[in-house]
Amino acid sequence: MNAVIVKCCLAFAITLSLFKGYCQIAISADPVGGKPLTGESYLDVKGSPFLFEDWKTGNVTLDNDTEYKNVQLKYDEVEDRLIFQNHKGISQMFMKPVKSFVIYVDGNSGDSVLFSTQFSSNKTGFHQILASGDVYLLKKVKKVLMDEKQYGSAKTIRNVVPSTKYFVYKGGQLTEVKLNKRMLSEVFKDKQSEVTQYIADKRLNLKDEKDWGNVVTFYNTL
């Protein structure tokens, strides 16, 4: 009888141990899930290929509308892709396509930057949203790696070279714009008098992306 009791207790203890182990694995497993990084390693490059060099806290929405919050993120502006840091501190790519993401500049509150794929034809390229509503003001920074041969040296320096474009998304159409008065008058010609008066009242600089964003935000209220 005692032997049976001992065996039952031992079996229960083993089962309990396995259950605890399973729970620990389930709790500690990375909830996001990712795959190894491929492509450029960015060794010995001059300049940063990322939007922010350091990891920043952010929120991510995948193409299937799955949401992840408080994830450590970096936006690669060379590859035009979002990467995250898993629970082991390893950089990974998302398993599913990313639809949109927000990165907080300082912690998880305050200033933030928002990106979305909804404006690209293939739903893969990211645009930063500077102003939103019936009309959107968008920004696209593309970085490329360019090799530079130093005079008198066999060493090649790899430079990160950025280029910036701006777009207005209006009436389902994406139009590239230059930040100047002529282009603004063309884009908002249907409300030109109101927009012109607003610019004068606020003394806005039409070569500044923030002021352009203010104009778009105002236009969306008309």
PDB file of C-alpha atoms in Angstrom:
ATOM      1  CA  MET A   1       0.000   0.000   0.000  1.00  0.00           C
ATOM      2  CA  ASN A   2       2.794   2.345   0.981  1.00  0.00           C
ATOM      3  CA  ALA A   3       4.589   1.579  -2.285  1.00  0.00           C
ATOM      4  CA  VAL A   4       1.489   2.502  -4.278  1.00  0.00           C
ATOM      5  CA  ILE A   5       1.148   5.788  -2.396  1.00  0.00           C
ATOM      6  CA  VAL A   6       4.803   6.593  -2.998  1.00  0.00           C
ATOM      7  CA  LYS A   7       4.446   5.878  -6.731  1.00  0.00           C
ATOM      8  CA  CYS A   8       1.335   8.059  -6.977  1.00  0.00           C
ATOM      9  CA  CYS A   9       3.051  10.908  -5.172  1.00  0.00           C
ATOM     10  CA  LEU A  10       6.088  10.567  -7.424  1.00  0.00           C
ATOM     11  CA  ALA A  11       3.944  10.609 -10.576  1.00  0.00           C
ATOM     12  CA  PHE A  12       2.080  13.683  -9.320  1.00  0.00           C
ATOM     13  CA  ALA A  13       5.348  15.460  -8.555  1.00  0.00           C
ATOM     14  CA  ILE A  14       6.706  14.723 -12.037  1.00  0.00           C
ATOM     15  CA  THR A  15       3.474  15.905 -13.672  1.00  0.00           C
ATOM     16  CA  LEU A  16       3.502  19.087 -11.600  1.00  0.00           C
ATOM     17  CA  SER A  17       7.124  19.708 -12.506  1.00  0.00           C
ATOM     18  CA  LEU A  18       6.392  19.299 -16.217  1.00  0.00           C
ATOM     19  CA  PHE A  19       3.372  21.606 -15.955  1.00  0.00           C
ATOM     20  CA  LYS A  20       5.445  24.293 -14.241  1.00  0.00           C
ATOM     21  CA  GLY A  21       8.124  23.939 -16.884  1.00  0.00           C
ATOM     22  CA  TYR A  22       5.551  24.315 -19.651  1.00  0.00           C
ATOM     23  CA  CYS A  23       4.094  27.414 -17.998  1.00  0.00           C
ATOM     24  CA  GLN A  24       7.538  28.967 -17.671  1.00  0.00           C
ATOM     25  CA  ILE A  25       8.210  28.349 -21.353  1.00  0.00           C
ATOM     26  CA  ALA A  26       4.853  29.780 -22.372  1.00  0.00           C
ATOM     27  CA  ILE A  27       5.343  32.889 -20.259  1.00  0.00           C
ATOM     28  CA  SER A  28       8.935  33.551 -21.309  1.00  0.00           C
ATOM     29  CA  ALA A  29       8.411  32.852 -25.025  1.00  0.00           C
ATOM     30  CA  ASP A  30       8.552  35.903 -27.294  1.00  0.00           C
ATOM     31  CA  PRO A  31       4.937  36.891 -28.039  1.00  0.00           C
ATOM     32  CA  VAL A  32       5.823  38.633 -31.305  1.00  0.00           C
ATOM     33  CA  GLY A  33       7.634  35.877 -33.130  1.00  0.00           C
ATOM     34  CA  GLY A  34      10.203  36.730 -35.768  1.00  0.00           C
ATOM     35  CA  LYS A  35      12.738  35.490 -38.261  1.00  0.00           C
ATOM     36  CA  PRO A  36      16.482  36.124 -38.638  1.00  0.00           C
ATOM     37  CA  LEU A  37      17.650  39.291 -40.348  1.00  0.00           C
ATOM     38  CA  THR A  38      18.880  38.969 -43.909  1.00  0.00           C
ATOM     39  CA  GLY A  39      20.559  41.431 -46.219  1.00  0.00           C
ATOM     40  CA  GLU A  40      22.902  44.291 -45.361  1.00  0.00           C
ATOM     41  CA  SER A  41      24.865  44.043 -42.097  1.00  0.00           C
ATOM     42  CA  TYR A  42      26.021  47.703 -42.117  1.00  0.00           C
ATOM     43  CA  LEU A  43      29.567  46.969 -41.031  1.00  0.00           C
ATOM     44  CA  ASP A  44      32.023  49.855 -41.404  1.00  0.00           C
ATOM     45  CA  VAL A  45      29.488  52.357 -42.702  1.00  0.00           C
ATOM     46  CA  LYS A  46      29.590  56.108 -42.175  1.00  0.00           C
ATOM     47  CA  GLY A  47      26.239  57.468 -41.082  1.00  0.00           C
ATOM     48  CA  SER A  48      23.180  55.695 -39.747  1.00  0.00           C
ATOM     49  CA  PRO A  49      20.931  53.517 -41.916  1.00  0.00           C
ATOM     50  CA  PHE A  50      18.156  53.823 -39.322  1.00  0.00           C
ATOM     51  CA  LEU A  51      15.560  56.448 -38.479  1.00  0.00           C
ATOM     52  CA  PHE A  52      16.936  56.386 -34.923  1.00  0.00           C
ATOM     53  CA  GLU A  53      20.235  54.729 -34.102  1.00  0.00           C
ATOM     54  CA  ASP A  54      19.022  53.500 -30.705  1.00  0.00           C
ATOM     55  CA  TRP A  55      16.149  51.140 -30.036  1.00  0.00           C
ATOM     56  CA  LYS A  56      12.874  52.955 -29.417  1.00  0.00           C
ATOM     57  CA  THR A  57       9.620  51.790 -27.860  1.00  0.00           C
ATOM     58  CA  GLY A  58       6.718  51.529 -30.268  1.00  0.00           C
ATOM     59  CA  ASN A  59       3.508  49.825 -31.328  1.00  0.00           C
ATOM     60  CA  VAL A  60       3.041  47.685 -34.433  1.00  0.00           C
ATOM     61  CA  THR A  61      -0.001  46.622 -36.462  1.00  0.00           C
ATOM     62  CA  LEU A  62       0.465  43.719 -38.856  1.00  0.00           C
ATOM     63  CA  ASP A  63      -1.321  43.221 -42.157  1.00  0.00           C
ATOM     64  CA  ASN A  64      -3.749  40.812 -40.455  1.00  0.00           C
ATOM     65  CA  ASP A  65      -4.568  43.541 -37.872  1.00  0.00           C
ATOM     66  CA  THR A  66      -2.656  41.817 -35.061  1.00  0.00           C
ATOM     67  CA  GLU A  67      -1.289  44.495 -32.723  1.00  0.00           C
ATOM     68  CA  TYR A  68       1.829  44.480 -30.551  1.00  0.00           C
ATOM     69  CA  LYS A  69       2.522  47.214 -28.017  1.00  0.00           C
ATOM     70  CA  ASN A  70       5.666  48.382 -26.240  1.00  0.00           C
ATOM     71  CA  VAL A  71       8.022  46.632 -28.666  1.00  0.00           C
ATOM     72  CA  GLN A  72      11.645  47.720 -29.113  1.00  0.00           C
ATOM     73  CA  LEU A  73      11.859  48.921 -32.721  1.00  0.00           C
ATOM     74  CA  LYS A  74      14.214  50.237 -35.382  1.00  0.00           C
ATOM     75  CA  TYR A  75      13.190  51.418 -38.841  1.00  0.00           C
ATOM     76  CA  ASP A  76      15.775  50.548 -41.498  1.00  0.00           C
ATOM     77  CA  GLU A  77      15.625  53.323 -44.117  1.00  0.00           C
ATOM     78  CA  VAL A  78      18.000  51.531 -46.490  1.00  0.00           C
ATOM     79  CA  GLU A  79      15.976  48.319 -46.711  1.00  0.00           C
ATOM     80  CA  ASP A  80      12.680  50.108 -45.953  1.00  0.00           C
ATOM     81  CA  ARG A  81      11.780  47.593 -43.257  1.00  0.00           C
ATOM     82  CA  LEU A  82      10.913  47.486 -39.574  1.00  0.00           C
ATOM     83  CA  ILE A  83      12.917  45.297 -37.208  1.00  0.00           C
ATOM     84  CA  PHE A  84      12.394  44.502 -33.550  1.00  0.00           C
ATOM     85  CA  GLN A  85      14.438  43.307 -30.599  1.00  0.00           C
ATOM     86  CA  ASN A  86      13.166  40.043 -29.125  1.00  0.00           C
ATOM     87  CA  HIS A  87      13.201  39.021 -25.456  1.00  0.00           C
ATOM     88  CA  LYS A  88      16.773  37.738 -25.854  1.00  0.00           C
ATOM     89  CA  GLY A  89      18.011  41.041 -27.273  1.00  0.00           C
ATOM     90  CA  ILE A  90      18.322  39.651 -30.813  1.00  0.00           C
ATOM     91  CA  SER A  91      17.355  41.765 -33.830  1.00  0.00           C
ATOM     92  CA  GLN A  92      14.675  40.116 -35.965  1.00  0.00           C
ATOM     93  CA  MET A  93      12.227  40.753 -38.795  1.00  0.00           C
ATOM     94  CA  PHE A  94       8.496  40.298 -38.398  1.00  0.00           C
ATOM     95  CA  MET A  95       7.026  37.029 -39.695  1.00  0.00           C
ATOM     96  CA  LYS A  96       3.998  38.800 -41.194  1.00  0.00           C
ATOM     97  CA  PRO A  97       3.907  42.020 -43.259  1.00  0.00           C
ATOM     98  CA  VAL A  98       3.706  45.202 -41.173  1.00  0.00           C
ATOM     99  CA  LYS A  99       0.809  47.527 -42.008  1.00  0.00           C
ATOM    100  CA  SER A 100       1.677  50.443 -39.728  1.00  0.00           C
ATOM    101  CA  PHE A 101       3.776  51.357 -36.723  1.00  0.00           C
ATOM    102  CA  VAL A 102       4.388  54.212 -34.324  1.00  0.00           C
ATOM    103  CA  ILE A 103       7.736  54.919 -32.663  1.00  0.00           C
ATOM    104  CA  TYR A 104       7.946  57.059 -29.544  1.00  0.00           C
ATOM    105  CA  VAL A 105      10.880  59.430 -29.603  1.00  0.00           C
ATOM    106  CA  ASP A 106      11.256  59.437 -25.815  1.00  0.00           C
ATOM    107  CA  GLY A 107       9.771  56.520 -23.901  1.00  0.00           C
ATOM    108  CA  ASN A 108       6.183  55.521 -24.616  1.00  0.00           C
ATOM    109  CA  SER A 109       4.643  58.973 -24.419  1.00  0.00           C
ATOM    110  CA  GLY A 110       5.191  62.409 -25.887  1.00  0.00           C
ATOM    111  CA  ASP A 111       6.488  62.953 -29.417  1.00  0.00           C
ATOM    112  CA  SER A 112       6.049  60.079 -31.835  1.00  0.00           C
ATOM    113  CA  VAL A 113       6.380  59.259 -35.532  1.00  0.00           C
ATOM    114  CA  LEU A 114       3.748  57.274 -37.430  1.00  0.00           C
ATOM    115  CA  PHE A 115       4.350  55.174 -40.554  1.00  0.00           C
ATOM    116  CA  SER A 116       1.968  53.288 -42.818  1.00  0.00           C
ATOM    117  CA  THR A 117       2.039  51.180 -45.988  1.00  0.00           C
ATOM    118  CA  GLN A 118      -1.485  52.144 -47.078  1.00  0.00           C
ATOM    119  CA  PHE A 119      -0.212  54.783 -49.523  1.00  0.00           C
ATOM    120  CA  SER A 120       2.201  52.594 -51.516  1.00  0.00           C
ATOM    121  CA  SER A 121       0.972  50.721 -54.580  1.00  0.00           C
ATOM    122  CA  ASN A 122       2.267  47.353 -53.381  1.00  0.00           C
ATOM    123  CA  LYS A 123       1.422  47.969 -49.697  1.00  0.00           C
ATOM    124  CA  THR A 124       5.027  47.326 -48.650  1.00  0.00           C
ATOM    125  CA  GLY A 125       6.821  50.688 -48.641  1.00  0.00           C
ATOM    126  CA  PHE A 126       6.446  52.895 -45.575  1.00  0.00           C
ATOM    127  CA  HIS A 127       5.503  56.582 -45.594  1.00  0.00           C
ATOM    128  CA  GLN A 128       5.714  58.798 -42.534  1.00  0.00           C
ATOM    129  CA  ILE A 129       2.417  60.562 -41.868  1.00  0.00           C
ATOM    130  CA  LEU A 130       2.977  64.260 -41.114  1.00  0.00           C
ATOM    131  CA  ALA A 131      -0.701  65.272 -41.288  1.00  0.00           C
ATOM    132  CA  SER A 132      -3.863  63.223 -41.714  1.00  0.00           C
ATOM    133  CA  GLY A 133      -7.538  63.597 -42.566  1.00  0.00           C
ATOM    134  CA  ASP A 134      -9.267  63.821 -45.937  1.00  0.00           C
ATOM    135  CA  VAL A 135      -5.839  64.904 -47.170  1.00  0.00           C
ATOM    136  CA  TYR A 136      -2.535  63.429 -45.970  1.00  0.00           C
ATOM    137  CA  LEU A 137       0.935  64.942 -45.993  1.00  0.00           C
ATOM    138  CA  LEU A 138       3.538  62.191 -46.253  1.00  0.00           C
ATOM    139  CA  LYS A 139       7.297  61.966 -46.038  1.00  0.00           C
ATOM    140  CA  LYS A 140       9.587  59.339 -47.504  1.00  0.00           C
ATOM    141  CA  VAL A 141      13.262  59.128 -46.586  1.00  0.00           C
ATOM    142  CA  LYS A 142      15.284  56.689 -48.663  1.00  0.00           C
ATOM    143  CA  LYS A 143      18.887  55.935 -47.778  1.00  0.00           C
ATOM    144  CA  VAL A 144      21.429  54.262 -50.044  1.00  0.00           C
ATOM    145  CA  LEU A 145      24.973  53.028 -49.479  1.00  0.00           C
ATOM    146  CA  MET A 146      27.619  54.633 -51.674  1.00  0.00           C
ATOM    147  CA  ASP A 147      31.256  53.571 -51.774  1.00  0.00           C
ATOM    148  CA  GLU A 148      33.882  56.288 -51.585  1.00  0.00           C
ATOM    149  CA  LYS A 149      37.513  55.612 -52.434  1.00  0.00           C
ATOM    150  CA  GLN A 150      39.896  57.733 -50.379  1.00  0.00           C
ATOM    151  CA  TYR A 151      42.726  59.385 -52.279  1.00  0.00           C
ATOM    152  CA  GLY A 152      46.023  57.594 -51.717  1.00  0.00           C
ATOM    153  CA  SER A 153      44.372  54.747 -49.823  1.00  0.00           C
ATOM    154  CA  ALA A 154      43.139  51.292 -50.747  1.00  0.00           C
ATOM    155  CA  LYS A 155      40.390  51.564 -48.161  1.00  0.00           C
ATOM    156  CA  THR A 156      36.820  52.141 -49.312  1.00  0.00           C
ATOM    157  CA  ILE A 157      34.397  54.069 -47.127  1.00  0.00           C
ATOM    158  CA  ARG A 158      30.716  53.199 -47.305  1.00  0.00           C
ATOM    159  CA  ASN A 159      28.579  56.286 -46.845  1.00  0.00           C
ATOM    160  CA  VAL A 160      24.891  56.334 -45.959  1.00  0.00           C
ATOM    161  CA  VAL A 161      23.335  58.915 -48.287  1.00  0.00           C
ATOM    162  CA  PRO A 162      19.752  60.029 -47.560  1.00  0.00           C
ATOM    163  CA  SER A 163      17.203  61.570 -49.902  1.00  0.00           C
ATOM    164  CA  THR A 164      13.827  62.971 -48.843  1.00  0.00           C
ATOM    165  CA  LYS A 165      10.597  63.237 -50.799  1.00  0.00           C
ATOM    166  CA  TYR A 166       7.198  64.605 -49.797  1.00  0.00           C
ATOM    167  CA  PHE A 167       3.783  63.543 -51.020  1.00  0.00           C
ATOM    168  CA  VAL A 168       0.181  64.641 -50.740  1.00  0.00           C
ATOM    169  CA  TYR A 169      -2.478  61.931 -50.722  1.00  0.00           C
ATOM    170  CA  LYS A 170      -5.744  63.476 -51.866  1.00  0.00           C
ATOM    171  CA  GLY A 171      -8.802  61.947 -53.478  1.00  0.00           C
ATOM    172  CA  GLY A 172      -7.133  58.542 -53.636  1.00  0.00           C
ATOM    173  CA  GLN A 173      -4.159  59.954 -55.567  1.00  0.00           C
ATOM    174  CA  LEU A 174      -0.564  60.125 -54.359  1.00  0.00           C
ATOM    175  CA  THR A 175       1.255  63.196 -55.703  1.00  0.00           C
ATOM    176  CA  GLU A 176       4.880  64.132 -55.076  1.00  0.00           C
ATOM    177  CA  VAL A 177       5.241  67.751 -53.968  1.00  0.00           C
ATOM    178  CA  LYS A 178       8.008  70.255 -53.391  1.00  0.00           C
ATOM    179  CA  LEU A 179       7.743  72.314 -50.239  1.00  0.00           C
ATOM    180  CA  ASN A 180       7.138  75.735 -51.776  1.00  0.00           C
ATOM    181  CA  LYS A 181       4.361  78.277 -52.277  1.00  0.00           C
ATOM    182  CA  ARG A 182       3.686  77.449 -55.933  1.00  0.00           C
ATOM    183  CA  MET A 183       3.107  73.764 -55.242  1.00  0.00           C
ATOM    184  CA  LEU A 184       0.917  74.484 -52.237  1.00  0.00           C
ATOM    185  CA  SER A 185      -1.277  76.829 -54.285  1.00  0.00           C
ATOM    186  CA  GLU A 186      -1.680  74.112 -56.905  1.00  0.00           C
ATOM    187  CA  VAL A 187      -2.572  71.365 -54.426  1.00  0.00           C
ATOM    188  CA  PHE A 188      -5.096  73.478 -52.499  1.00  0.00           C
ATOM    189  CA  LYS A 189      -6.456  75.639 -55.315  1.00  0.00           C
ATOM    190  CA  ASP A 190     -10.054  74.736 -54.412  1.00  0.00           C
ATOM    191  CA  LYS A 191      -9.628  76.569 -51.080  1.00  0.00           C
ATOM    192  CA  GLN A 192      -6.812  78.905 -52.081  1.00  0.00           C
ATOM    193  CA  SER A 193      -8.162  82.110 -50.519  1.00  0.00           C
ATOM    194  CA  GLU A 194      -8.753  80.497 -47.109  1.00  0.00           C
ATOM    195  CA  VAL A 195      -5.402  78.715 -47.161  1.00  0.00           C
ATOM    196  CA  THR A 196      -3.533  81.859 -48.243  1.00  0.00           C
ATOM    197  CA  GLN A 197      -5.115  83.859 -45.433  1.00  0.00           C
ATOM    198  CA  TYR A 198      -4.232  81.156 -42.890  1.00  0.00           C
ATOM    199  CA  ILE A 199      -0.598  81.131 -44.026  1.00  0.00           C
ATOM    200  CA  ALA A 200      -0.393  84.919 -43.704  1.00  0.00           C
ATOM    201  CA  ASP A 201      -2.046  84.969 -40.281  1.00  0.00           C
ATOM    202  CA  LYS A 202       0.266  82.269 -38.919  1.00  0.00           C
ATOM    203  CA  ARG A 203       3.354  83.552 -40.765  1.00  0.00           C
ATOM    204  CA  LEU A 204       4.180  80.069 -41.957  1.00  0.00           C
ATOM    205  CA  ASN A 205       7.354  79.034 -43.765  1.00  0.00           C
ATOM    206  CA  LEU A 206       6.300  77.008 -46.798  1.00  0.00           C
ATOM    207  CA  LYS A 207       9.718  75.367 -47.060  1.00  0.00           C
ATOM    208  CA  ASP A 208       9.269  73.791 -43.627  1.00  0.00           C
ATOM    209  CA  GLU A 209       7.573  70.388 -43.333  1.00  0.00           C
ATOM    210  CA  LYS A 210       6.015  71.223 -39.971  1.00  0.00           C
ATOM    211  CA  ASP A 211       4.339  74.341 -41.375  1.00  0.00           C
ATOM    212  CA  TRP A 212       3.158  72.378 -44.409  1.00  0.00           C
ATOM    213  CA  GLY A 213       1.631  69.919 -41.971  1.00  0.00           C
ATOM    214  CA  ASN A 214      -0.151  72.802 -40.251  1.00  0.00           C
ATOM    215  CA  VAL A 215      -1.586  73.934 -43.592  1.00  0.00           C
ATOM    216  CA  VAL A 216      -2.848  70.427 -44.424  1.00  0.00           C
ATOM    217  CA  THR A 217      -4.403  70.113 -40.969  1.00  0.00           C
ATOM    218  CA  PHE A 218      -6.141  73.468 -41.466  1.00  0.00           C
ATOM    219  CA  TYR A 219      -7.336  72.501 -44.956  1.00  0.00           C
ATOM    220  CA  ASN A 220      -8.918  69.351 -43.526  1.00  0.00           C
ATOM    221  CA  THR A 221     -11.131  71.524 -41.303  1.00  0.00           C
ATOM    222  CA  LEU A 222     -12.640  73.459 -44.229  1.00  0.00           C
TER     223      LEU A 222
END
